[in-house]
Coordinates of C-alpha atoms in Angstrom, one line a residue:
X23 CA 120.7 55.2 70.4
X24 CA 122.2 58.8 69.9
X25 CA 118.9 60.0 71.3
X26 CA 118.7 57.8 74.0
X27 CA 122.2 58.8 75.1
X28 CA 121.6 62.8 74.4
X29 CA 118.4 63.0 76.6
X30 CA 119.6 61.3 79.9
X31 CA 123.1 63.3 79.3
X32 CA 120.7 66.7 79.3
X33 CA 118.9 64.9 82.3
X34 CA 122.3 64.3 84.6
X35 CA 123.2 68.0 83.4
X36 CA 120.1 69.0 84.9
X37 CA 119.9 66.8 88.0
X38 CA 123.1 68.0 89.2
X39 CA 122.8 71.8 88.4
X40 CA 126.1 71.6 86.5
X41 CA 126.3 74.8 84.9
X42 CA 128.7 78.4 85.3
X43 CA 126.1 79.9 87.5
X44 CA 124.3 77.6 89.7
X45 CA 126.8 74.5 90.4
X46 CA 124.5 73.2 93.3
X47 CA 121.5 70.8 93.2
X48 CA 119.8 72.6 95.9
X49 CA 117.7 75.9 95.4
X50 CA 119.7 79.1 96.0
X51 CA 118.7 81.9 98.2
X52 CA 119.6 85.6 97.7
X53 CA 117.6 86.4 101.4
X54 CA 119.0 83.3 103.4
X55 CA 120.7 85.9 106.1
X56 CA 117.2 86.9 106.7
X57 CA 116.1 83.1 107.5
X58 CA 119.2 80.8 108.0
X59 CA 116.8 78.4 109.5
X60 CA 116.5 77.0 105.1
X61 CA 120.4 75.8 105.6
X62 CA 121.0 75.0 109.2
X63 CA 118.7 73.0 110.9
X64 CA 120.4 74.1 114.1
X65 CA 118.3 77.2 114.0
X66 CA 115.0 75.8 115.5
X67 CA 113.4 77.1 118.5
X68 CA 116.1 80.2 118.6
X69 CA 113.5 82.5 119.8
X70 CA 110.5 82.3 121.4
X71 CA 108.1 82.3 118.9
X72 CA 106.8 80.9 116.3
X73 CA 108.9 82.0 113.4
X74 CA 107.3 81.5 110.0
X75 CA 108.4 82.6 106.5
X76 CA 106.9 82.3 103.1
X77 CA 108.5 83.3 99.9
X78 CA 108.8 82.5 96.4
X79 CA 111.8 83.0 94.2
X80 CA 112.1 83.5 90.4
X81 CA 115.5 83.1 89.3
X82 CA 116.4 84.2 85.9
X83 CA 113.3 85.9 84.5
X84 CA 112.8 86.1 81.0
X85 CA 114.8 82.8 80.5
X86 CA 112.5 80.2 79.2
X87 CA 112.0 76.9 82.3
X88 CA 114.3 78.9 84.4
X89 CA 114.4 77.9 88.2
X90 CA 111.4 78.8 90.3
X91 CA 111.4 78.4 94.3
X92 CA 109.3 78.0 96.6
X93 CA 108.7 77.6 100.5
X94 CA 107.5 77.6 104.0
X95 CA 108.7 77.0 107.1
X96 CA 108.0 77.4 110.8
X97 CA 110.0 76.5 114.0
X98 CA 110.0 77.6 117.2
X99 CA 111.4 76.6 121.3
X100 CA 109.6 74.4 123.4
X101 CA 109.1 74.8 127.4
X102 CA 108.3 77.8 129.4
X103 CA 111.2 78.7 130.7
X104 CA 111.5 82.8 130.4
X105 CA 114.2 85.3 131.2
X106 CA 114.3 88.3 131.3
X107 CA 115.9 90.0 127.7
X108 CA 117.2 87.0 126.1
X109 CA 116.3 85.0 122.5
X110 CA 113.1 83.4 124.8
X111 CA 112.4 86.2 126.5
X112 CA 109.7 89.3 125.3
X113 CA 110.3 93.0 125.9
X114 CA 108.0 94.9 128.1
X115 CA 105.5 97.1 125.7
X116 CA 108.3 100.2 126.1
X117 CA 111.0 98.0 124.8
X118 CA 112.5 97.8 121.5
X119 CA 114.4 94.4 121.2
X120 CA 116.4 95.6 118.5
X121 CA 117.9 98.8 120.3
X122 CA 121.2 99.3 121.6
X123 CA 120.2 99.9 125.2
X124 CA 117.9 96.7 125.1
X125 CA 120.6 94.9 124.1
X126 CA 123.0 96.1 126.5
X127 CA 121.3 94.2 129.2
X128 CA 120.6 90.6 127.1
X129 CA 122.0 87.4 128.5
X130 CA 122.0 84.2 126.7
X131 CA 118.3 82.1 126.7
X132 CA 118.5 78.8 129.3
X133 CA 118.8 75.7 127.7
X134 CA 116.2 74.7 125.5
X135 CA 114.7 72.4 122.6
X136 CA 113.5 73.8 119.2
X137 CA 111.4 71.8 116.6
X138 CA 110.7 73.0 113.0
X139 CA 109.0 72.5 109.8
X140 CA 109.9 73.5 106.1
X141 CA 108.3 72.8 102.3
X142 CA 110.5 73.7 99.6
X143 CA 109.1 73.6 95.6
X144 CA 111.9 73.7 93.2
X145 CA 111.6 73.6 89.6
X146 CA 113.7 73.5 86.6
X147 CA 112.4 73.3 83.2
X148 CA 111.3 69.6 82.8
X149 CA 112.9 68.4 86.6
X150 CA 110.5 69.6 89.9
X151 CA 111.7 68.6 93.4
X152 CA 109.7 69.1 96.5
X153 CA 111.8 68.5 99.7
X154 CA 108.9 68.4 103.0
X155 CA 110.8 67.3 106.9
X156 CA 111.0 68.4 110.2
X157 CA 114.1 69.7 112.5
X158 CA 114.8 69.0 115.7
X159 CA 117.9 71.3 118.2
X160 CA 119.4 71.3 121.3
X161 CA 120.5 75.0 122.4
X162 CA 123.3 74.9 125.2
X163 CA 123.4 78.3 127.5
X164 CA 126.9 79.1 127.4
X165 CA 128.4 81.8 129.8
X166 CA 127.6 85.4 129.7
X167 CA 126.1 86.1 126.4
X168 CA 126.2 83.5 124.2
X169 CA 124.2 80.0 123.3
X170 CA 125.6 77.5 121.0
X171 CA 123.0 74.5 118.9
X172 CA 123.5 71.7 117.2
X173 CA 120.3 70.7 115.2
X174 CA 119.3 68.1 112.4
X175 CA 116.8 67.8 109.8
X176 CA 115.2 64.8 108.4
X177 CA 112.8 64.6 105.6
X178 CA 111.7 63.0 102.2
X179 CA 112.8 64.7 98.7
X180 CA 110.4 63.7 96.1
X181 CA 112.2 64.3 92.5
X182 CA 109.4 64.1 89.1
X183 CA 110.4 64.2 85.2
X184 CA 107.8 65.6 83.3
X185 CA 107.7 63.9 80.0
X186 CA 105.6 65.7 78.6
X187 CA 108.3 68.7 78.8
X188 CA 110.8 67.1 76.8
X189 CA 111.4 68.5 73.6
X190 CA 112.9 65.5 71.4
X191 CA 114.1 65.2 67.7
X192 CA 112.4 62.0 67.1
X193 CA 108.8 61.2 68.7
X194 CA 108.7 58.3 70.5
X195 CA 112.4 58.2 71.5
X196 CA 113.3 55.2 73.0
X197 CA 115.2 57.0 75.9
X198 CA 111.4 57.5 77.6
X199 CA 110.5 53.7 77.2
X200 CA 111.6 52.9 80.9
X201 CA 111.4 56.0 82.1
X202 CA 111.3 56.7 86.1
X203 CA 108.9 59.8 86.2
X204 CA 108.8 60.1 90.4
X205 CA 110.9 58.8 92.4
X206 CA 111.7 59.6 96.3
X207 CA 114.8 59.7 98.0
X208 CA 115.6 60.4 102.4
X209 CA 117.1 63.6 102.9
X210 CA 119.0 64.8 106.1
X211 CA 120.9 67.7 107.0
X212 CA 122.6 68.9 110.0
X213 CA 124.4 72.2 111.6
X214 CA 125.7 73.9 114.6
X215 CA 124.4 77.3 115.4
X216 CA 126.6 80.3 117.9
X217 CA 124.5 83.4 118.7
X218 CA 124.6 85.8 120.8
X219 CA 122.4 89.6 121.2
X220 CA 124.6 90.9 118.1
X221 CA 126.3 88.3 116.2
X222 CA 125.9 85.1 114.7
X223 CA 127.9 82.1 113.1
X224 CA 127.0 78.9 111.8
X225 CA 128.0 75.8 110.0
X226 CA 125.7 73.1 108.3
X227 CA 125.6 70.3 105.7
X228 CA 122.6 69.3 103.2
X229 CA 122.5 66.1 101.2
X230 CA 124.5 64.0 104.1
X231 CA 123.1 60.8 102.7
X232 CA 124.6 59.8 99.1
X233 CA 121.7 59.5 96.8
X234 CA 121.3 57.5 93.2
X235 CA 119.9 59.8 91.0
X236 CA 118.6 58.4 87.5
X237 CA 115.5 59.1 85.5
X238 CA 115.9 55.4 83.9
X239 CA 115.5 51.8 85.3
X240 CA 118.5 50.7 82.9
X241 CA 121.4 50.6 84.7
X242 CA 123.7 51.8 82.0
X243 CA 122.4 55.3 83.0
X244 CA 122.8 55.7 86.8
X245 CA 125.7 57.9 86.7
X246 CA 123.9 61.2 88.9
X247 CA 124.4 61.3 92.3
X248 CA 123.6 63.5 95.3
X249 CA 127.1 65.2 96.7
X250 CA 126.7 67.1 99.8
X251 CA 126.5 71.2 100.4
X252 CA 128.8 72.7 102.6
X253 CA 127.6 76.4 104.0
X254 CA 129.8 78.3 107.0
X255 CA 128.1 82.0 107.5
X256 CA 128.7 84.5 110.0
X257 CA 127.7 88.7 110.7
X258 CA 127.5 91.0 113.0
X259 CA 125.5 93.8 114.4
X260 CA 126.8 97.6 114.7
X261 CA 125.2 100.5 116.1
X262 CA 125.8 103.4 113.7
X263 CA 123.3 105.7 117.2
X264 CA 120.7 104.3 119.0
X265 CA 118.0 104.2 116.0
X266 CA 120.3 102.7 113.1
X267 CA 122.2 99.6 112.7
X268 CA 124.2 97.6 109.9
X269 CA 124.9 94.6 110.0
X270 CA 127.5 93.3 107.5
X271 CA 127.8 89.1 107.4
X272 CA 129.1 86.6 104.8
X273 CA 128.8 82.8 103.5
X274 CA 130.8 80.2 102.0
X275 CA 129.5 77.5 99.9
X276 CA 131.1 74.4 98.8
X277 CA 129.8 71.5 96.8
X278 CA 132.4 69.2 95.1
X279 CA 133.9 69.3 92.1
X280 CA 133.2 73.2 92.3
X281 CA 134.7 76.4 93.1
X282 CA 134.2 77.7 96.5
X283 CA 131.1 80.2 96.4
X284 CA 131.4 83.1 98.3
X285 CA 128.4 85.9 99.1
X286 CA 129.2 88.7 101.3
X287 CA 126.1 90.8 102.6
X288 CA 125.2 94.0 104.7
X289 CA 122.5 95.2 106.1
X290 CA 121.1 99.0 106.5
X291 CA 118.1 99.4 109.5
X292 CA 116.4 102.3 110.4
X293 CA 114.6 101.5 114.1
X294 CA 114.3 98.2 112.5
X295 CA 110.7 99.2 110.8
X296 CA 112.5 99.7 107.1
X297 CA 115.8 98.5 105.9
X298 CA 117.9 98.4 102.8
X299 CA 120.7 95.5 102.1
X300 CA 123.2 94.7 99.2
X301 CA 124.5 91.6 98.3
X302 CA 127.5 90.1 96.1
X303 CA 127.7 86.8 95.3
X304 CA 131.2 86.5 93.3
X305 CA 131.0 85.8 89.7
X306 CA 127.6 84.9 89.8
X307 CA 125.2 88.2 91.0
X308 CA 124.9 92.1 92.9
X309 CA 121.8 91.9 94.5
X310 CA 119.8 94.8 96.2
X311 CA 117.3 94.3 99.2
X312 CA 114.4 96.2 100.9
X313 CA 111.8 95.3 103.9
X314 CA 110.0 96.5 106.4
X315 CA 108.2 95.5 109.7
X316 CA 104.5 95.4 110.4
X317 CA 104.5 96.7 113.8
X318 CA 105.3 93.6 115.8
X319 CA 104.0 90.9 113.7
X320 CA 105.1 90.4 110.2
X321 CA 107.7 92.0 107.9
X322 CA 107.8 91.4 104.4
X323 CA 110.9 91.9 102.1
X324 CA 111.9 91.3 98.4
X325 CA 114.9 91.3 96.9
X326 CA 116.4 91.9 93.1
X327 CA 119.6 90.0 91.6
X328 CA 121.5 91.2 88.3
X329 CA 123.5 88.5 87.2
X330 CA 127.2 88.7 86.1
X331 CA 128.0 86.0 84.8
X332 CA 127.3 85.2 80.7
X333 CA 123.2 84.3 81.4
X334 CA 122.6 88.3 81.6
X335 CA 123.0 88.3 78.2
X336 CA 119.5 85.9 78.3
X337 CA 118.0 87.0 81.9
X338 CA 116.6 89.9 83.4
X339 CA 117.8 89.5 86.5
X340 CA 116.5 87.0 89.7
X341 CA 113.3 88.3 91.9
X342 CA 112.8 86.6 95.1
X343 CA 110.2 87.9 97.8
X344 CA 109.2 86.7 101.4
X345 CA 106.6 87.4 104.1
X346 CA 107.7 86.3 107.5
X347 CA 105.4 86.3 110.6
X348 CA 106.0 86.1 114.1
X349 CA 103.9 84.4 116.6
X350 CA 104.6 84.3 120.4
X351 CA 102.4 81.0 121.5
X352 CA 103.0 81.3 125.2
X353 CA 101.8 85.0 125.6
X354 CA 98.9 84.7 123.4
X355 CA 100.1 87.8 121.1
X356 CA 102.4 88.4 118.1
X357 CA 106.1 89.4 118.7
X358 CA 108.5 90.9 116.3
X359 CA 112.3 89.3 115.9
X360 CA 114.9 90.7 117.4
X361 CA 118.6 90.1 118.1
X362 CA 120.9 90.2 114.9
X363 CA 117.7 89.6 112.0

């Protein structure tokens, strides 16, 4: 029985990510500020475009079954209503969207519906999770400048033990005799999304329905549990001259029972076709950034973490890259981002 008991502890240690560095149950993002559209649902259709991003994460290389991430997701606006030099709109072939004198001009986009898509692979050691859904937002024209969402995300998490992973004391351990290898759980989010040509803020919540989670059909051991994810995020856009911007931003994370997370970013762009970026998560990671733009259809960026905390003494740091593409359906030809990205 002292097996039994050891291996579904390890399990619910696992499950709910309850460790100094990484107290959440879902995947963590160095690049998020780059694609917000992974926490807040409320992000779909902010453009017009099809924004799609594909990246892989590999947190804490050189640590053996340490957390690998990956995803993909797409959303974009639907109708065909265009004005001129807002989120929906697309610059004439002289314009930069990103520039200060572009951006002098914006208004906020009409009022619109967005729709997305998103595939997320996590895996840790002997635990894999695949979360697949779709997004749905409403996007309010405010006065002036400014739009404000409110989106939500529903989809299907599918959560697998592999057995075979499991390194036991004692073959044949009783504790995998009524195992539950797969099992698959609803998933929903929501957020609210306020943006305008150089700023943006958001608040969102993952895991709003309270999950069971138990690798065991005995009851004695159906003590994990899904506990929702808070995230509040906000940043700005600064014109150092016409050609070079920064744009410094932040986020909070909360999950219960644990200490308030806090990152604060910042952002270094250079006619937005190369930029540089720093990151600090506290008492977890510095992290450095780089990317640059493919003319007007893709960028690609990657970015390095050095941990802080005690794991540094086992890791060699976090890598986490992603290629992003922009496609603008209505006009038949690839657009770049713009705004605050």
């Amino acid at each position: 029985m002292k097996y039994l008991r050891h291996t579904y502890c390890l399990l619910s240690l696992i499950i709910v990510g309850a460790n100094e560095s990484n107290g959440q149950q879902r995947p963590q993002y160095t690049q998020y500020v780059f694609n917000n559209y992974l926490l807040n649902p409320a992000l779909s259709g902010t453009e017009n475009s099809v924004d799609v991003k594909l990246g892989h994460r590999m947190q804490w290389s050189g640590l053996k079954d340490a957390p690998q991430t990956s995803f993909v997701s797409a959303h974009w606006s639907l109708g065909s209503d265009y004005l001129w030099q807002n989120p929906l709109s697309l610059p004439r072939e002289s314009d930069n969207p990103m520039s200060k004198s572009y951006m002098r001009h914006y208004t906020s986009s009409p009022a619109h519906y967005g729709v997305g898509v998103m595939a997320v692979s996590d895996r840790t050691g002997p635990i894999s999770r695949i979360d697949a859904g779709m997004s749905y937002a409403y996007h309010l024209q405010l006065s002036g400048t400014n739009n404000l969402s409110v989106g939500t995300y529903i989809g299907l998490s599918r959560i697998s033990l592999d057995e075979n992973a499991l390194d036991l004391e004692t073959d044949g351990d009783p504790a995998l005799s009524d195992v539950l290898a797969t099992q698959f759980k609803p998933d929903a989010s929501i957020g609210v999304w306020l943006y305008g040509a150089r700023f943006f803020a958001g608040l969102s919540v993952q895991q709003v329905i309270p999950q069971v989670l138990a690798f065991t059909k005995s009851s004695n051991y159906k003590q994990g549990k899904t506990v929702p994810h808070f995230f509040a995020t906000s940043g700005y856009k600064l014109f150092l001259d016409e050609e070079i911007s920064l744009i410094p931003s932040f986020m909070l994370k909360g999950v219960s029972n644990l200490p308030l997370s806090v990152d604060l970013n910042v952002k270094l762009s250079y006619k937005d076709q190369i930029w540089i970026g720093g990151s600090y998560r506290k008492s977890d990671s510095f992290s450095g950034m780089v990317g640059f733009n493919l003319k007007r259809f893709a960028n690609l960026t990657y970015a390095y973490d050095q941990t802080t905390s005690t794991l540094n003494r086992v890791s060699n740091g976090t890598h986490e890259i992603v290629l992003g593409i922009q496609i603008d359906g209505a006009y038949q030809v690839f657009s770049g981002g713009r705004t605050w990205r």
